[in-house]
């Protein structure tokens, strides 16, 4: 039988070609139709059959869920949706973890998304000037986002390209101190850190009071901002990098 030239079809005829990990390869015709090729050792002939893809999960993300995904995108631009209702992410340095339960959504299988921001932009573009939210279908090898006759296909990445949080997240125990930061206080913290190039945010319990301190731990004479947050029943000091707080803004 005639041999199919993949390169010629992609370069000259407008075809696409994709071979997902652990899956079967398929062509994408110029009109968007997908055809999967399968080698069948039968009478020494090569057969092709049209690829049939059934949606794994069809949903509409609510505005609160989109806001949560925006926060997760700041932690890590990639995400792995796993079976169930729990959606989690972790930074590539594995020092920031985010987890949430989407009660009205349940994923049936894994969906590795390399660029979560692009997927969310597509949802927002297709929802613009429309009263209804786009439908998001998670298929075996791609996401399809559609609304009022418009449809966008977004293919999954390889799983090895996504930094995935652990399956089981150990309890950190009861918090030593609980406090709140207002939006105005966050603006003061980030503004001071940016203006004076201060990398650290410390929460300090001292003489019965709780403070948030923007400083540079490596420089004892650096400029610093001190914000009184409330009371503390013990003396302690916990510091973190300002950049790890940026997901809140």
Coordinates of C-alpha atoms in Angstrom, one line a residue:
X1 CA 0.0 0.0 0.0
X2 CA 1.0 3.6 -0.4
X3 CA 3.1 5.1 2.4
X4 CA 1.7 8.1 4.2
X5 CA 4.3 11.0 4.4
X6 CA 3.6 12.7 7.7
X7 CA 6.0 15.5 7.1
X8 CA 4.7 16.3 3.7
X9 CA 1.1 16.3 4.9
X10 CA 2.0 18.6 7.8
X11 CA 4.3 21.0 5.8
X12 CA 2.4 21.2 2.5
X13 CA -1.2 19.9 3.0
X14 CA -2.1 21.7 6.3
X15 CA -2.4 18.5 8.4
X16 CA -1.5 18.2 12.0
X17 CA 0.0 15.2 13.8
X18 CA -0.1 14.3 17.5
X19 CA 1.1 11.2 19.4
X20 CA 0.0 11.5 23.1
X21 CA 2.0 9.5 25.7
X22 CA 0.8 5.9 26.1
X23 CA -1.8 6.6 23.4
X24 CA -2.4 6.2 19.7
X25 CA -1.2 8.8 17.2
X26 CA -3.8 10.7 15.1
X27 CA -3.9 13.2 12.3
X28 CA -5.8 16.5 12.4
X29 CA -7.1 17.3 8.9
X30 CA -7.1 20.9 7.6
X31 CA -10.9 21.0 8.3
X32 CA -10.3 20.0 12.0
X33 CA -11.5 16.4 11.6
X34 CA -9.4 14.0 13.6
X35 CA -8.3 10.6 12.2
X36 CA -6.4 8.1 14.4
X37 CA -4.1 5.6 12.6
X38 CA -3.8 2.1 13.9
X39 CA -1.4 -0.6 12.6
X40 CA -3.4 -3.8 12.1
X41 CA -1.4 -6.9 11.2
X42 CA -4.1 -8.4 9.0
X43 CA -3.3 -9.5 5.5
X44 CA -0.3 -7.2 5.6
X45 CA -2.5 -4.1 5.1
X46 CA -2.5 -0.8 7.0
X47 CA -6.0 0.4 8.1
X48 CA -7.2 3.6 9.6
X49 CA -10.3 4.2 11.6
X50 CA -11.9 7.5 12.6
X51 CA -11.1 8.4 16.2
X52 CA -14.1 8.5 18.5
X53 CA -13.7 10.7 21.5
X54 CA -16.3 10.8 24.2
X55 CA -16.2 13.6 26.8
X56 CA -15.0 12.5 30.2
X57 CA -16.5 15.5 32.0
X58 CA -18.7 18.3 30.9
X59 CA -19.0 21.3 33.2
X60 CA -19.3 25.1 33.5
X61 CA -16.9 26.8 35.9
X62 CA -18.5 29.3 38.2
X63 CA -17.0 32.7 38.9
X64 CA -15.7 31.6 42.4
X65 CA -14.1 28.6 40.8
X66 CA -12.5 30.8 38.1
X67 CA -11.1 33.0 40.9
X68 CA -9.6 30.0 42.7
X69 CA -8.0 28.8 39.5
X70 CA -6.6 32.3 39.0
X71 CA -4.9 32.0 42.4
X72 CA -3.7 28.5 41.6
X73 CA -2.2 29.9 38.3
X74 CA -0.1 32.3 40.4
X75 CA 1.3 29.3 42.3
X76 CA 2.0 27.2 39.2
X77 CA 1.0 28.0 35.6
X78 CA 0.4 24.3 35.0
X79 CA -2.1 22.0 36.8
X80 CA -3.1 18.4 36.9
X81 CA -6.8 17.8 37.3
X82 CA -7.3 14.4 39.0
X83 CA -10.3 12.2 39.4
X84 CA -12.8 13.5 42.0
X85 CA -13.8 16.9 43.2
X86 CA -10.5 18.0 44.8
X87 CA -8.4 20.5 42.8
X88 CA -4.8 21.0 44.0
X89 CA -1.6 22.6 42.8
X90 CA 1.9 23.1 44.1
X91 CA 4.7 25.5 43.1
X92 CA 7.6 24.1 41.0
X93 CA 9.8 24.7 44.1
X94 CA 7.3 22.6 46.1
X95 CA 7.1 25.3 48.8
X96 CA 3.6 26.6 48.1
X97 CA 0.5 24.4 48.1
X98 CA -3.1 25.1 47.3
X99 CA -6.1 22.8 47.5
X100 CA -9.8 23.3 47.1
X101 CA -12.9 21.1 46.6
X102 CA -15.3 21.9 43.7
X103 CA -18.5 20.5 45.1
X104 CA -20.5 20.7 41.9
X105 CA -17.8 19.3 39.7
X106 CA -16.3 15.8 39.5
X107 CA -13.5 14.9 37.2
X108 CA -13.5 11.3 35.8
X109 CA -9.8 11.0 34.8
X110 CA -6.5 12.9 34.8
X111 CA -6.3 16.1 32.7
X112 CA -2.7 17.6 32.5
X113 CA -2.9 21.3 31.6
X114 CA 0.4 22.9 30.8
X115 CA -0.8 26.5 30.5
X116 CA -3.8 27.0 32.8
X117 CA -3.8 30.8 31.9
X118 CA -4.4 30.1 28.2
X119 CA -7.3 27.8 29.0
X120 CA -8.9 30.4 31.3
X121 CA -8.4 33.1 28.7
X122 CA -10.3 31.0 26.2
X123 CA -13.2 30.6 28.7
X124 CA -13.3 34.3 29.3
X125 CA -13.1 35.1 25.5
X126 CA -16.0 32.7 24.7
X127 CA -18.1 34.1 27.6
X128 CA -17.7 37.7 26.5
X129 CA -21.0 39.3 25.4
X130 CA -22.8 36.1 26.2
X131 CA -25.3 35.5 29.0
X132 CA -24.3 31.9 29.3
X133 CA -21.0 30.5 30.5
X134 CA -19.0 28.3 28.1
X135 CA -19.2 24.5 28.4
X136 CA -15.9 22.8 29.2
X137 CA -15.5 19.2 28.1
X138 CA -12.6 17.2 29.4
X139 CA -12.0 14.4 26.8
X140 CA -9.4 11.6 26.7
X141 CA -6.7 13.8 25.2
X142 CA -7.9 17.4 25.2
X143 CA -10.2 20.0 26.6
X144 CA -13.0 21.4 24.4
X145 CA -14.4 24.8 25.3
X146 CA -17.6 25.8 23.5
X147 CA -20.3 28.5 23.6
X148 CA -22.9 29.6 21.0
X149 CA -21.4 27.7 18.1
X150 CA -17.8 28.6 18.9
X151 CA -15.4 25.8 19.9
X152 CA -11.8 25.8 21.0
X153 CA -9.7 22.7 21.4
X154 CA -6.8 22.6 23.9
X155 CA -4.6 19.4 23.9
X156 CA -3.2 17.9 27.1
X157 CA 0.5 18.0 28.0
X158 CA 2.6 15.1 29.0
X159 CA 2.1 14.2 32.6
X160 CA 5.9 14.4 33.3
X161 CA 5.8 18.1 32.4
X162 CA 3.4 19.0 35.4
X163 CA 4.6 19.4 39.0
X164 CA 2.0 17.5 40.9
X165 CA 1.2 17.8 44.6
X166 CA 1.3 14.7 46.9
X167 CA -1.7 12.5 47.0
X168 CA -2.0 12.8 50.7
X169 CA -1.5 16.1 52.5
X170 CA -0.4 15.6 56.1
X171 CA -2.2 17.7 58.7
X172 CA -0.1 20.6 60.0
X173 CA -1.9 20.5 63.4
X174 CA -3.6 23.3 65.2
X175 CA -2.3 26.8 64.2
X176 CA -0.2 28.6 66.9
X177 CA -1.7 32.0 66.0
X178 CA -4.6 33.1 63.8
X179 CA -4.8 36.6 62.4
X180 CA -6.2 38.5 59.4
X181 CA -4.6 40.9 56.9
X182 CA -6.8 43.6 55.4
X183 CA -6.5 44.6 51.8
X184 CA -5.0 48.0 52.9
X185 CA -2.4 46.2 55.0
X186 CA -1.5 44.0 52.1
X187 CA -1.0 47.0 49.9
X188 CA 1.2 48.6 52.6
X189 CA 3.3 45.4 52.8
X190 CA 3.8 44.9 49.1
X191 CA 4.3 48.6 48.5
X192 CA 7.0 48.9 51.2
X193 CA 8.7 45.7 50.0
X194 CA 8.8 46.9 46.4
X195 CA 10.0 50.5 47.2
X196 CA 12.7 49.5 49.7
X197 CA 13.6 46.1 48.1
X198 CA 12.8 44.2 51.3
X199 CA 12.4 40.4 50.7
X200 CA 11.0 39.2 54.0
X201 CA 7.7 39.3 55.8
X202 CA 7.9 38.2 59.5
X203 CA 5.1 37.6 61.9
X204 CA 6.3 38.2 65.4
X205 CA 4.8 37.8 68.8
X206 CA 6.4 40.1 71.3
X207 CA 5.4 41.4 74.7
X208 CA 1.8 40.2 74.2
X209 CA 1.3 41.8 70.8
X210 CA 1.4 40.4 67.3
X211 CA 3.2 42.2 64.5
X212 CA 3.7 41.9 60.7
X213 CA 7.2 43.2 59.9
X214 CA 8.5 43.8 56.4
X215 CA 12.3 43.7 56.5
X216 CA 15.5 42.2 55.3
X217 CA 16.6 39.5 57.7
X218 CA 20.2 39.6 56.4
X219 CA 20.6 43.2 57.2
X220 CA 20.0 44.3 60.8
X221 CA 20.0 48.0 59.8
X222 CA 17.6 47.7 56.9
X223 CA 14.5 49.8 56.6
X224 CA 11.4 48.1 57.9
X225 CA 7.6 48.4 58.2
X226 CA 5.9 47.2 61.4
X227 CA 2.1 46.6 61.5
X228 CA 0.3 45.8 64.8
X229 CA -2.2 43.0 64.1
X230 CA -3.5 42.2 67.6
X231 CA -2.6 40.1 70.6
X232 CA -0.3 37.1 71.0
X233 CA 0.0 34.9 74.1
X234 CA 3.5 33.8 73.3
X235 CA 6.8 35.2 71.9
X236 CA 7.8 33.8 68.5
X237 CA 9.0 34.9 65.0
X238 CA 8.0 33.2 61.8
X239 CA 9.4 34.6 58.5
X240 CA 8.6 34.0 54.9
X241 CA 9.5 35.5 51.5
X242 CA 7.4 38.3 50.3
X243 CA 7.2 36.7 46.8
X244 CA 5.4 33.7 48.3
X245 CA 2.6 36.1 49.4
X246 CA 2.2 37.5 46.0
X247 CA -0.5 35.0 45.1
X248 CA -2.9 36.9 47.4
X249 CA -2.8 40.0 45.2

